[in-house]
Coordinates of C-alpha atoms in Angstrom, one line a residue:
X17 CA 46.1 -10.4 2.1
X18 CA 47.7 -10.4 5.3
X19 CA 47.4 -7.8 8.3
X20 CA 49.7 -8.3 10.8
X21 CA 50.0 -5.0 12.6
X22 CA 46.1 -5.6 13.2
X23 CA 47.2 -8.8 14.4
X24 CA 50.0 -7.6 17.2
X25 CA 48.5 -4.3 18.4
X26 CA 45.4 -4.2 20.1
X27 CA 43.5 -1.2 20.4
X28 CA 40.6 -0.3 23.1
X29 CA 37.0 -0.3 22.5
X30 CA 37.3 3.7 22.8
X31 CA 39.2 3.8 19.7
X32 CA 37.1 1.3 17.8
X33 CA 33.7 3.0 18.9
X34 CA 35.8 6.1 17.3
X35 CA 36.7 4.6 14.1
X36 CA 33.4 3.0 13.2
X37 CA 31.9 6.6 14.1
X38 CA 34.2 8.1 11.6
X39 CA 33.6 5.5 9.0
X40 CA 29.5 6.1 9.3
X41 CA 30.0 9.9 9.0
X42 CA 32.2 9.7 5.7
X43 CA 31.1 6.9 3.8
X44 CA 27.2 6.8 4.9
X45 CA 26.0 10.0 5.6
X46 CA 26.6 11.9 1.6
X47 CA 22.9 12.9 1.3
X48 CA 22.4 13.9 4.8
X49 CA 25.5 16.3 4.1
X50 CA 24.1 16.9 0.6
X51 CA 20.9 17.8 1.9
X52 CA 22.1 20.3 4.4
X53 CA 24.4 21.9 1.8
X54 CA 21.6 21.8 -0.8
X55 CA 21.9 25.8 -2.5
X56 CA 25.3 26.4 -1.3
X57 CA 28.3 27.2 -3.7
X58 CA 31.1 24.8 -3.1
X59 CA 33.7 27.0 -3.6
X60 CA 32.5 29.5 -0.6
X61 CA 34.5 28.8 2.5
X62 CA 31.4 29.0 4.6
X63 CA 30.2 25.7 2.7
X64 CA 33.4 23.9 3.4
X65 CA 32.8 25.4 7.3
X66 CA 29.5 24.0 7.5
X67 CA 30.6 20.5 6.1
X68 CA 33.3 20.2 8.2
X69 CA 30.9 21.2 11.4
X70 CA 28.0 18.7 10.3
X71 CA 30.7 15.5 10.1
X72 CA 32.4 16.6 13.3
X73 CA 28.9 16.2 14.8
X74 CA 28.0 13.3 13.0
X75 CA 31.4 11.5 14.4
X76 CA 30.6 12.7 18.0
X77 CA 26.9 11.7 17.8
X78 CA 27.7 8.0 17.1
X79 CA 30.2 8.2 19.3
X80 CA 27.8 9.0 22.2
X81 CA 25.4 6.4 20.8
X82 CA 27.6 3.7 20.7
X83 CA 29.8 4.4 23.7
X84 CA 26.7 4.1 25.7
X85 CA 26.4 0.5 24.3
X86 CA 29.4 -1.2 23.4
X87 CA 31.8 -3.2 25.4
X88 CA 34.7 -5.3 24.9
X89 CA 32.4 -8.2 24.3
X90 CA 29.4 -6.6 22.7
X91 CA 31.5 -4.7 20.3
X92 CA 32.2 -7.0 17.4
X93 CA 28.5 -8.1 17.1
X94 CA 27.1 -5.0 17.7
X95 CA 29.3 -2.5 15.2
X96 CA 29.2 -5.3 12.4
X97 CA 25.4 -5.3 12.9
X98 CA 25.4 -1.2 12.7
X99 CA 28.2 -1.0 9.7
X100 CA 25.4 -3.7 7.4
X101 CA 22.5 -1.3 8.6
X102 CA 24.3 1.7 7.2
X103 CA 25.3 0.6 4.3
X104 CA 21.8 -1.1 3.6
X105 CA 20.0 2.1 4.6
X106 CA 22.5 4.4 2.8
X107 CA 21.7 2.6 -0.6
X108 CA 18.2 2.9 -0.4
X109 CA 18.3 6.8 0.5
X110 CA 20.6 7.3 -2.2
X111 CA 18.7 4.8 -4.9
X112 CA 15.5 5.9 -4.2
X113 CA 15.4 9.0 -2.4
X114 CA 13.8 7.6 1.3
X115 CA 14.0 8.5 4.5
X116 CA 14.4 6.1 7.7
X117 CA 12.3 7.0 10.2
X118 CA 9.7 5.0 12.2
X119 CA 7.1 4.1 9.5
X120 CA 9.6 3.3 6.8
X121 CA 11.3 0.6 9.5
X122 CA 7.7 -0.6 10.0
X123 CA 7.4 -1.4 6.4
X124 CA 10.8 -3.1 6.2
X125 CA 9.9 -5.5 9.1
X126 CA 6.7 -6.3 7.7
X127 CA 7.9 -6.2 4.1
X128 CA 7.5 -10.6 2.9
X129 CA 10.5 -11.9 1.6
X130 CA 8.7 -12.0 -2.1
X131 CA 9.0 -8.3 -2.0
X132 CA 12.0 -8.1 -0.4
X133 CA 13.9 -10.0 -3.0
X134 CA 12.8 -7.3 -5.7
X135 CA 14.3 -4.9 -3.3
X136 CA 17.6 -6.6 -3.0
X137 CA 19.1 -6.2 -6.5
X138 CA 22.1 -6.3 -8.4
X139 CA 23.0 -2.8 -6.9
X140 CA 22.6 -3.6 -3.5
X141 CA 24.3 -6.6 -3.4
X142 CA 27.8 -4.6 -4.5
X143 CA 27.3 -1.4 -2.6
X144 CA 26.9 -4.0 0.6
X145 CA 29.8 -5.9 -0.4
X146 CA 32.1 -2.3 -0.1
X147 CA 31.1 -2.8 3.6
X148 CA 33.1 -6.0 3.6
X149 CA 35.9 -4.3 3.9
X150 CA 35.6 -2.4 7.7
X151 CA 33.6 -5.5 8.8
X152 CA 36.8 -8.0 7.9
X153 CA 39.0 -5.0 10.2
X154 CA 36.8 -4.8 12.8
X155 CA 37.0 -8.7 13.6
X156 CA 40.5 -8.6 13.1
X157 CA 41.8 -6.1 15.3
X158 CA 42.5 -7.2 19.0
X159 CA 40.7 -5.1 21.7
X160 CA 42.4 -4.2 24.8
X161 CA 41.0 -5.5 28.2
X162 CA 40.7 -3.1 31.3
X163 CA 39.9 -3.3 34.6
X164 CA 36.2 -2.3 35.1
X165 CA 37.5 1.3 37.3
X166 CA 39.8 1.9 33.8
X167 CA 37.2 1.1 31.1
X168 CA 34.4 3.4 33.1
X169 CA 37.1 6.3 33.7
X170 CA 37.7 6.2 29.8
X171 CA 34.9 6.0 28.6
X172 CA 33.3 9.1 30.7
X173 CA 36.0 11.4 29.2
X174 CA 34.6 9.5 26.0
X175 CA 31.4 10.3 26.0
X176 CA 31.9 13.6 28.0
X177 CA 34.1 14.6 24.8
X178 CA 31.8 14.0 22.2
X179 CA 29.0 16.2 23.7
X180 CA 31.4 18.6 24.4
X181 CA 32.5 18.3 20.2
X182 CA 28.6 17.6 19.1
X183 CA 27.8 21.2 21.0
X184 CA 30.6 22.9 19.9
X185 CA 30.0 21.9 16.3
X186 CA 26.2 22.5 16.2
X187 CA 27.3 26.7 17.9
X188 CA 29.7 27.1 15.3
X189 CA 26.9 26.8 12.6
X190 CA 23.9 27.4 14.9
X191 CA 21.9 29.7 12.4
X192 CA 22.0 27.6 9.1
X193 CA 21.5 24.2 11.3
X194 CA 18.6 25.7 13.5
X195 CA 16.9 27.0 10.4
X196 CA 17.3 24.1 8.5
X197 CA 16.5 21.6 11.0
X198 CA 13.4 23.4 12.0
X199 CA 12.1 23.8 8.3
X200 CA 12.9 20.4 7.3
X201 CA 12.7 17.5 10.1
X202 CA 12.9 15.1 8.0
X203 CA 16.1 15.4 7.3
X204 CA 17.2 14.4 10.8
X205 CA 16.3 10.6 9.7
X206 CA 19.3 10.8 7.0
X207 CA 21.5 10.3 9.7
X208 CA 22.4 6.6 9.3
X209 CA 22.7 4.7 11.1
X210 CA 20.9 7.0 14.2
X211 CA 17.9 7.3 12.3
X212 CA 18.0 2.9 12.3
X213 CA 18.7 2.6 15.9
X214 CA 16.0 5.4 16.7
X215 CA 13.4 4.1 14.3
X216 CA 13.5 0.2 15.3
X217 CA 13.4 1.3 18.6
X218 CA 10.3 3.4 17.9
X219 CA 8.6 0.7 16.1
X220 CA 9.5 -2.4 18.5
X221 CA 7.8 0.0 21.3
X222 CA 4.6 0.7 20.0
X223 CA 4.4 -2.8 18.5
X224 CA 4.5 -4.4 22.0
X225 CA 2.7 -1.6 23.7
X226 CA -0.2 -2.4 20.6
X227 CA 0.0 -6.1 21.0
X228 CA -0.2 -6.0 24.9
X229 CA -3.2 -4.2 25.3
X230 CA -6.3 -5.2 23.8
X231 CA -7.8 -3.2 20.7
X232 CA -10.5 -0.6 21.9
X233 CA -14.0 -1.4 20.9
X234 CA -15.6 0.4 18.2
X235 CA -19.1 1.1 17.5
X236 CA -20.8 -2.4 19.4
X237 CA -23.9 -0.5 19.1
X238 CA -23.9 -0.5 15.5
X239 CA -27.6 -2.3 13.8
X240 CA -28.4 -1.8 10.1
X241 CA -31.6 0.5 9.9
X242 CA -35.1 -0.5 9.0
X243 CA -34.9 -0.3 5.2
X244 CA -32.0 -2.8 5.2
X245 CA -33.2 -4.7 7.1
X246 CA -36.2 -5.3 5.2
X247 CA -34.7 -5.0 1.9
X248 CA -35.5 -7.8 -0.5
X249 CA -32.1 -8.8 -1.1
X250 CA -28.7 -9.1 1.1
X251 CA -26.2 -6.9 0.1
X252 CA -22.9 -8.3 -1.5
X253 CA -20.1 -5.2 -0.9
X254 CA -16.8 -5.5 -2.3
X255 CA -14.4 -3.2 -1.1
X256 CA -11.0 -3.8 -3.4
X257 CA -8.0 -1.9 -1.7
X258 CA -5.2 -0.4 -4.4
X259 CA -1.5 -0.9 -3.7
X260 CA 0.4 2.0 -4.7
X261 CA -1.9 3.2 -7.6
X262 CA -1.6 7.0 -7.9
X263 CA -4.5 9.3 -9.9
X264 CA -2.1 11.1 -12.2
X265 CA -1.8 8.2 -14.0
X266 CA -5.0 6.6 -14.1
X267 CA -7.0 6.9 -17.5
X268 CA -10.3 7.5 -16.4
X269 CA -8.1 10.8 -15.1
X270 CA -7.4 12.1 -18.1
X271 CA -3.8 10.9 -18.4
X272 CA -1.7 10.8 -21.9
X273 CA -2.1 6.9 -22.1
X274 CA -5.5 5.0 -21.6
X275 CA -4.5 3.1 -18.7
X276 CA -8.2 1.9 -17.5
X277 CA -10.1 1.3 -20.4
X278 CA -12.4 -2.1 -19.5
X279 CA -13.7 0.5 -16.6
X280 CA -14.2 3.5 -19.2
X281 CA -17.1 1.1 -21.0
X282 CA -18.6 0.7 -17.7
X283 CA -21.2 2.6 -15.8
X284 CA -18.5 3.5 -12.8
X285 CA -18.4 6.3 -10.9
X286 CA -14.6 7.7 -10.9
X287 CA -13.4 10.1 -7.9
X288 CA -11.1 12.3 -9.7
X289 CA -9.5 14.6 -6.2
X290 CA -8.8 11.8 -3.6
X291 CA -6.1 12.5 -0.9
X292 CA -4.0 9.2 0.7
X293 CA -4.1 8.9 4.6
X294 CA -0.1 8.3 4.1
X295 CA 2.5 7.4 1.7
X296 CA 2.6 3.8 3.0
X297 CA 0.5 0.5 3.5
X298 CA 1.4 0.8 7.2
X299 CA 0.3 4.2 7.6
X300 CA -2.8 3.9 5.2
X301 CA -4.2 0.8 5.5
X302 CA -4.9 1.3 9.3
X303 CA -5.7 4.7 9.0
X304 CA -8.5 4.5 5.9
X305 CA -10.2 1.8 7.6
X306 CA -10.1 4.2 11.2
X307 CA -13.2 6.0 12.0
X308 CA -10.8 9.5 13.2
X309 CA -8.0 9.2 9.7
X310 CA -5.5 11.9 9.2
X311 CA -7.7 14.3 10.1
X312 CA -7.3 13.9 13.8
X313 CA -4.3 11.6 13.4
X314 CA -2.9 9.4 16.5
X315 CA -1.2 6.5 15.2
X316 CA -1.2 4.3 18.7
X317 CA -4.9 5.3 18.9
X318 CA -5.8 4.4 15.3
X319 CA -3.2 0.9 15.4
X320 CA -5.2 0.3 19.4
X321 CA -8.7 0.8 18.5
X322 CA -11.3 -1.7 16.1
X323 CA -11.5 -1.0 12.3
X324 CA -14.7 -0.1 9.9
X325 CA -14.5 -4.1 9.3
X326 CA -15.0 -4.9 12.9
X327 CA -17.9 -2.2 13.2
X328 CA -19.6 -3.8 10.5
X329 CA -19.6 -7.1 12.0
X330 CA -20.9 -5.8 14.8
X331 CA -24.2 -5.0 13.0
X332 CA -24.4 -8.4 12.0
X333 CA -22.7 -8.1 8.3
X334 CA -20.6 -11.3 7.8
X335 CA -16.8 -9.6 6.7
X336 CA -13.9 -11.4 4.7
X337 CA -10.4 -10.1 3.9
X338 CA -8.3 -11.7 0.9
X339 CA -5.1 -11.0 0.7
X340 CA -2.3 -10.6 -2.2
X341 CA 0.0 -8.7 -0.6
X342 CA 1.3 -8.4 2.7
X343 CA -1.6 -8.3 5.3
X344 CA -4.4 -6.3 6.6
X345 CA -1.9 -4.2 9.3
X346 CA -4.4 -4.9 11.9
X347 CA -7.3 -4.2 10.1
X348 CA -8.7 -7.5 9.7
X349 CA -7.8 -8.7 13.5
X350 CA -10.0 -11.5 14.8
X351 CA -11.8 -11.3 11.3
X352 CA -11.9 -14.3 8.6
X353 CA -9.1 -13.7 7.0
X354 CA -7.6 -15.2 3.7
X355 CA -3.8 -15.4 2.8
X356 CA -4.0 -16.0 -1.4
X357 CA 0.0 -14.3 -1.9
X358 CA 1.4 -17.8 -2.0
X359 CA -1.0 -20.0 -3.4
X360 CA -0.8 -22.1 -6.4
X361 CA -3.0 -21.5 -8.4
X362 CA -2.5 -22.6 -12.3
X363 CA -1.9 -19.6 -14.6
X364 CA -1.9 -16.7 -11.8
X365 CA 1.1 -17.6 -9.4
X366 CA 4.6 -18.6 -10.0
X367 CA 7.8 -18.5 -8.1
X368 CA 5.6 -17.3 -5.2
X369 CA 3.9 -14.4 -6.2
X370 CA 0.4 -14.2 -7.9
X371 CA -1.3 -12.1 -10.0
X372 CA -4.6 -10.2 -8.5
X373 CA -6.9 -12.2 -10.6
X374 CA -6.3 -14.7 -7.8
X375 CA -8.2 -12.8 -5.4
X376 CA -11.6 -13.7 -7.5
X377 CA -10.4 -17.5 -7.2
X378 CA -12.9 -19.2 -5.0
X379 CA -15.2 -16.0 -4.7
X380 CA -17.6 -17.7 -6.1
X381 CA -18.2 -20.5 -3.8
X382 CA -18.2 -17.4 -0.8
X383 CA -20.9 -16.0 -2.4
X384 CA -23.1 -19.0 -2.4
X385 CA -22.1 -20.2 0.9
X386 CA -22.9 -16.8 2.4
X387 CA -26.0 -16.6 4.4
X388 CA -26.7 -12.8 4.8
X389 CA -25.2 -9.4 3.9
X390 CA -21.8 -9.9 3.0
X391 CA -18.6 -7.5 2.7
X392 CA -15.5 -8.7 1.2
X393 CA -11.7 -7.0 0.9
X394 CA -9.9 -7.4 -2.0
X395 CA -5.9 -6.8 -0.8
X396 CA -4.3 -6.2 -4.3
X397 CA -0.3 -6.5 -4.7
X398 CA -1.3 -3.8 -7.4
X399 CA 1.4 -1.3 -8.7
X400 CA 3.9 -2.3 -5.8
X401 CA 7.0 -1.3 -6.8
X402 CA 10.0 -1.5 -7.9
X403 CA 9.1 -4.7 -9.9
X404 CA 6.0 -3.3 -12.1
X405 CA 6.9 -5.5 -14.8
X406 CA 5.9 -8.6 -12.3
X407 CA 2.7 -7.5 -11.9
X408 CA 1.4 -8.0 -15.0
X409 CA 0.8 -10.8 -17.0
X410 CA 2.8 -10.9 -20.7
X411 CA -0.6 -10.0 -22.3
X412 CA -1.0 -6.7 -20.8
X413 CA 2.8 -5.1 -21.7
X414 CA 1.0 -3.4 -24.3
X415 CA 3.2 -0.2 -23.5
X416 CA 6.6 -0.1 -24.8
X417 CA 9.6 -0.3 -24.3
X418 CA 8.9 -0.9 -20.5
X419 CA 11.1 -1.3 -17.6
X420 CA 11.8 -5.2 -17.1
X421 CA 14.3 -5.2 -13.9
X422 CA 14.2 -4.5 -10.3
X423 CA 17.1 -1.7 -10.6
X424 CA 15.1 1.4 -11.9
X425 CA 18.1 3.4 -12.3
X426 CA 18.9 1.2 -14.6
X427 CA 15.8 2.2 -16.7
X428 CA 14.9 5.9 -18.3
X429 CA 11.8 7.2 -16.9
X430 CA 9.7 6.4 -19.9
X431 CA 10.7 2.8 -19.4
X432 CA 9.6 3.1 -15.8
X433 CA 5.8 5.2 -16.9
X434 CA 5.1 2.4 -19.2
X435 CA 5.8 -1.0 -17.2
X436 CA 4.3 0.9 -14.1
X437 CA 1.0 1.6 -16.6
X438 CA 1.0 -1.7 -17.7
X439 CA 0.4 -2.6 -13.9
X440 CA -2.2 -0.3 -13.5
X441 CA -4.1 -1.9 -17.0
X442 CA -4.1 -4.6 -15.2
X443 CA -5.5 -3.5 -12.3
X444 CA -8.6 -1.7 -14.9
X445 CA -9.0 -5.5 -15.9
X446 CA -9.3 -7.1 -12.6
X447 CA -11.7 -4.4 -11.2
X448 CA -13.3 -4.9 -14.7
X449 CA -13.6 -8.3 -13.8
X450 CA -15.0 -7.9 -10.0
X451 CA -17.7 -5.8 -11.2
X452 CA -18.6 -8.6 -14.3
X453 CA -18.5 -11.2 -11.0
X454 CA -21.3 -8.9 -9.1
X455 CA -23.3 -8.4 -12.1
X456 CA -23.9 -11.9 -12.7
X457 CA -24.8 -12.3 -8.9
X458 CA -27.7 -9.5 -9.0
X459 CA -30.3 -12.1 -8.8
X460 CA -29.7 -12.9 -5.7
X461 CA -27.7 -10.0 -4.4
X462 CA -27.6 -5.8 -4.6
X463 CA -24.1 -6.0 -5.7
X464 CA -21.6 -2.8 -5.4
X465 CA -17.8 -2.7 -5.7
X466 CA -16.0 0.7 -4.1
X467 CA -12.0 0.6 -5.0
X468 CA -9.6 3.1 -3.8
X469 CA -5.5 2.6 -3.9
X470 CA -3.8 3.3 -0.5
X471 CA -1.3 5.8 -1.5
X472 CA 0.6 6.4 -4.6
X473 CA 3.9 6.6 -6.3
X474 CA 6.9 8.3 -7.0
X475 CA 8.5 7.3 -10.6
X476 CA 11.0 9.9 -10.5
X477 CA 10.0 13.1 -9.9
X478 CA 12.1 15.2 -7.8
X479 CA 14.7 12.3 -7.8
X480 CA 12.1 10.0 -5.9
X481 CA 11.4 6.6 -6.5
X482 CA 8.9 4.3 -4.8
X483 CA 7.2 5.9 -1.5
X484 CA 7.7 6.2 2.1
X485 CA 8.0 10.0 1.7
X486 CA 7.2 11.2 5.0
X487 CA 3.4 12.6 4.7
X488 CA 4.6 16.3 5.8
X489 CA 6.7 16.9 2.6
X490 CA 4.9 13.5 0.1
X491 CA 5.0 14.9 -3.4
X492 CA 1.3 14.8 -4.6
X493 CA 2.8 11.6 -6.5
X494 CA 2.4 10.0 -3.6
X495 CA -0.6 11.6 -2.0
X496 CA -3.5 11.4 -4.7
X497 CA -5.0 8.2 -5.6
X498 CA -7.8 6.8 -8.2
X499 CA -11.0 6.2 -6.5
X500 CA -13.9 4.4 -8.5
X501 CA -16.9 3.3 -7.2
X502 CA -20.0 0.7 -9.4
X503 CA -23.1 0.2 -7.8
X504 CA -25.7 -1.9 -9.1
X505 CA -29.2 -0.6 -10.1
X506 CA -30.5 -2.9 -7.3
X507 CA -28.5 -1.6 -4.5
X508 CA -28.8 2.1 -5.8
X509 CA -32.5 1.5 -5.4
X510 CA -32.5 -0.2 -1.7
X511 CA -29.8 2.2 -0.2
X512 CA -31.5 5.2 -1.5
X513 CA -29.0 6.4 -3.4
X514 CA -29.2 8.9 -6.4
X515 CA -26.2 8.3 -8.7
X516 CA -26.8 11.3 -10.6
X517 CA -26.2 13.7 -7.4
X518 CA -23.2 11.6 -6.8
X519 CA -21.7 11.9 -10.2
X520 CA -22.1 15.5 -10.0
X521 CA -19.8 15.1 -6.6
X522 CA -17.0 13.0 -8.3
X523 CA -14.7 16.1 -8.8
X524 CA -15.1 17.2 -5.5
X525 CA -11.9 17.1 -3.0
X526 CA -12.3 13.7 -0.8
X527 CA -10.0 11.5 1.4
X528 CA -8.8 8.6 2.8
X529 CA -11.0 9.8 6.1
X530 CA -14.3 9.6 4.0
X531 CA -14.1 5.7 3.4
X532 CA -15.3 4.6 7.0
X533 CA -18.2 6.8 7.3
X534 CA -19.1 6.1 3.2
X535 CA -18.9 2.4 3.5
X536 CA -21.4 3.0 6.9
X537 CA -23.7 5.0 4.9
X538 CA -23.7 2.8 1.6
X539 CA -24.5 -0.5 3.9
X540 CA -27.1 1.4 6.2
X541 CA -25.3 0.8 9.2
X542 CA -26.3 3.1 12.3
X543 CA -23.9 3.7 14.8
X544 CA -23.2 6.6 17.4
X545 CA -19.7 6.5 15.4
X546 CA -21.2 7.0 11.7
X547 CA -20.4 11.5 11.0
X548 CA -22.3 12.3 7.9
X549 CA -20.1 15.0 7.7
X550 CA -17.4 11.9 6.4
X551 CA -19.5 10.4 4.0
X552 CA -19.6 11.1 0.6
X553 CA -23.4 9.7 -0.2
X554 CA -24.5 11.7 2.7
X555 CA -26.4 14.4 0.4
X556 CA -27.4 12.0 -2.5
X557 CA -29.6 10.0 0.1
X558 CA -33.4 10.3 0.2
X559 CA -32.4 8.8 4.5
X560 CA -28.6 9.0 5.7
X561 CA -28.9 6.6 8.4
X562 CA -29.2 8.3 12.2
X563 CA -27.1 7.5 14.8

């Protein structure tokens, strides 16, 4: 196809910042629209007024963005950079019901390419290829040079005009904006692609302010007490973080389908009420393993300051993190570390992914080697979504007929509860598994295993898929999580713990914030940080240890 007119006529930077602002309010902005009409009758003219106000604002907001921005040799680059964003981010609101703001952007620059890829389907491939379309007319037209005294002149009256349009718009429909704006805030990060351009920026500025400042210490005064110290055996703790397990589905729960039932023969103790710190691994992982949590919640505080890991190695406990999924977030900074998401070993990983038996794989050989109390994180790759049927092997697709492709939509939502429960049985066999490893390892150590998922999932309720829901309006899908804890008879007996009491507290409401000061008061570690106020054993302790 040939396009000559584009060819001969050359148009001005003005008019091309004008266009692409048009295009990203009509073709990538439906369910920020549809959100802000959500409740209205279409056929009432104040409906059709309140559309026609939102996209005049849209069109003059991206305007002012990019006409701050662009110029005749920046354009090109930077709109065809912009029109991909959109369309990328536009699929993934729509497909799975998201929202772009800072966290989510953290998550997709952090995300590996493994998961990425089950991401990137069928479906996103041909909604991105519609974009192909204004990116082949934006490098074909030919822009219009200006002196520098012309260019500034015009684009003034530019931008000038677009705040003038982006006010007058926003009075027109002042009441149902205002109201809506200020009961829902999320919905301002369905503006795409403002809510890209705001978010990275967000993100790229606390990551550098984080990484140039060292993290601030965290309890350097902590010592275990007395009692462990002279206990007769070192302790062997094995903390096994959940990816994207959530309680309603978890058998020892209660749910329909018996979805844990290796730990349901075992002596464990299962936490039916727990709350998530977030509805991320970027937001949870950092904050479960902070000593403040969501409780007193400061992000740059919590990403800045020293984890329960590094307090515990600074009473003397040697720490390990193994990882199957993307990394510790910080948590494990300046810690031993192990990456096990790419390794090869026979039977567990293919095509770079493994299954989390892998994370037992060599634990065996840490265990001997280890000369004192040792604590080690288990980083699952879980329940992560939207590939559930990869995270089992073939033996545990015991529920049927189960999702088996990347493109949920593409599934019904009993398809999508059974392959994401066949994921979670194999999570039950794998913490099966790490409590058979510590039991056989009670001669030498008092063994304990304490497993709680980071935040849950969305399989459809409410027209939500995945997670990322920001944590002001998370469906409790995505908010409770399975919690179980085994301790052996041995380490019971030397932490001075009565199981019985704690049993009787397993029902109880408890949170994400509760891990640091737990995992203190299980290990006998006394710091001015510890609050018994945060930790769950506190009351079923002959001792809680004192600051």
């Amino acid at each position: 196809m040939r396009w000559p007119s584009l060819s001969r006529r050359p148009i001005s930077t003005d008019v091309l910042v004008l266009c692409t602002s048009v295009l990203f309010a009509v073709a990538y902005n439906g369910a920020f629209v549809q959100a802000m009409l959500a409740g209205r009758a279409v056929s009432a003219p104040g409906t059709w007024g309140l559309a026609a106000a939102l996209g005049a604002f849209l069109v003059a907001l991206h305007v002012l963005l990019l006409g701050l921005v662009t110029h005749v040799w920046t354009a090109r680059p930077l709109l065809s950079v912009l029109i991909v964003a959109a369309a990328a981010s536009s699929y993934f609101i729509g497909q799975y019901g998201v929202f772009i703001d800072p966290t989510m952007l953290r998550n997709v620059l952090h995300t590996q390419p493994s998961e990425a890829r089950e991401l990137l389907g069928a479906g996103f491939w041909a909604h991105l290829a519609l974009a192909a379309v204004p990116l082949m007319l934006l490098w074909r037209v030919r822009l219009t040079r200006r002196s520098v005294r012309q260019a500034l002149a015009r684009r003034a009256a530019l931008l000038f005009g677009s705040v003038a349009v982006a006010v007058l718009a926003l009075l027109s429909v002042y009441q149902d904006v205002a109201s809506e704006m200020r009961n829902r805030k999320e919905l301002r990060y369905l503006v795409t692609p403002a809510n890209v351009v705001y978010s990275t920026a967000r993100v790229l500025a606390g990551d550098a302010r984080v990484a140039s400042t060292a993290r601030r210490p965290v309890g350097t005064d902590a010592r275990l007490a007395a009692a462990a110290e002279g206990r007769a055996k070192p302790a062997l703790f094995v903390i096994v973080v959940g990816e994207t397990a959530r309680a309603a589905n978890w058998g020892l729960n209660g749910h329909v389908r018996q979805t844990t039932p290796e730990l349901a023969k075992l002596d464990v103790l299962n936490f039916s009420n727990v709350s998530a710190c977030g509805t991320n691994t970027e937001t949870s992982l950092p904050c479960m393993f902070s000593a403040v949590g969501r409780r007193d919640y400061d992000e740059a505080r919590i990403r800045g300051s020293e984890s329960l890991l590094h307090v515990l190695r600074h009473a003397g406990l040697e720490v390990l993190w193994r990882d199957n999924q993307s990394g510790c977030k910080g948590v494990c900074e300046g810690l031993p570390t192990e990456r096990l998401d790419q390794a090869t070993v026979p039977g567990l990983c293919e095509d770079g992914r493994c299954f989390d038996e892998v994370l037992l794989h060599g634990l065996d050989t840490i265990a001997r080697d280890a000369r004192g109390n040792l604590v080690v994180v288990l980083h699952m790759i879980g329940n992560h979504g939207p590939a559930y049927h990869r995270r089992y092997p073939k033996e545990f697709a015991r529920f049927a007929p189960a999702c088996e492709t990347d493109d949920l939509r593409r599934c019904s939502s009993a398809e999508i509860a059974a392959a994401y429960d066949n994921a979670l049985l194999y999570t039950d066999h794998v913490l099966a598994r790490v409590i058979g490893f510590l039991k056989e390892r009670e001669a030498r150590y008092d063994t304990a295993m304490l497993y709680v998922s980071d935040h849950g999932e969305s399989l459809g309720e409410h027209g939500l898929y995945l997670h990322g829901v920001p944590y002001a309006i998370a469906p409790r899908e995505q908010l409770q999580v399975p919690m179980v804890w085994w301790l052996s008879p041995g380490f019971a007996a030397s932490a001075g713990v009565d199981t019985s009491c704690l049993r009787a507290r397993t029902g109880e409401p408890w949170t994400h914030d509760h891990l640091f000061h737990t995992v203190l008061g299980l290990l006998q570690v006394q710091t001015a940080v510890y609050e018994p106020a945060f930790d769950i054993g506190a009351s079923c302790r002959a001792a809680p240890p004192a600051p």
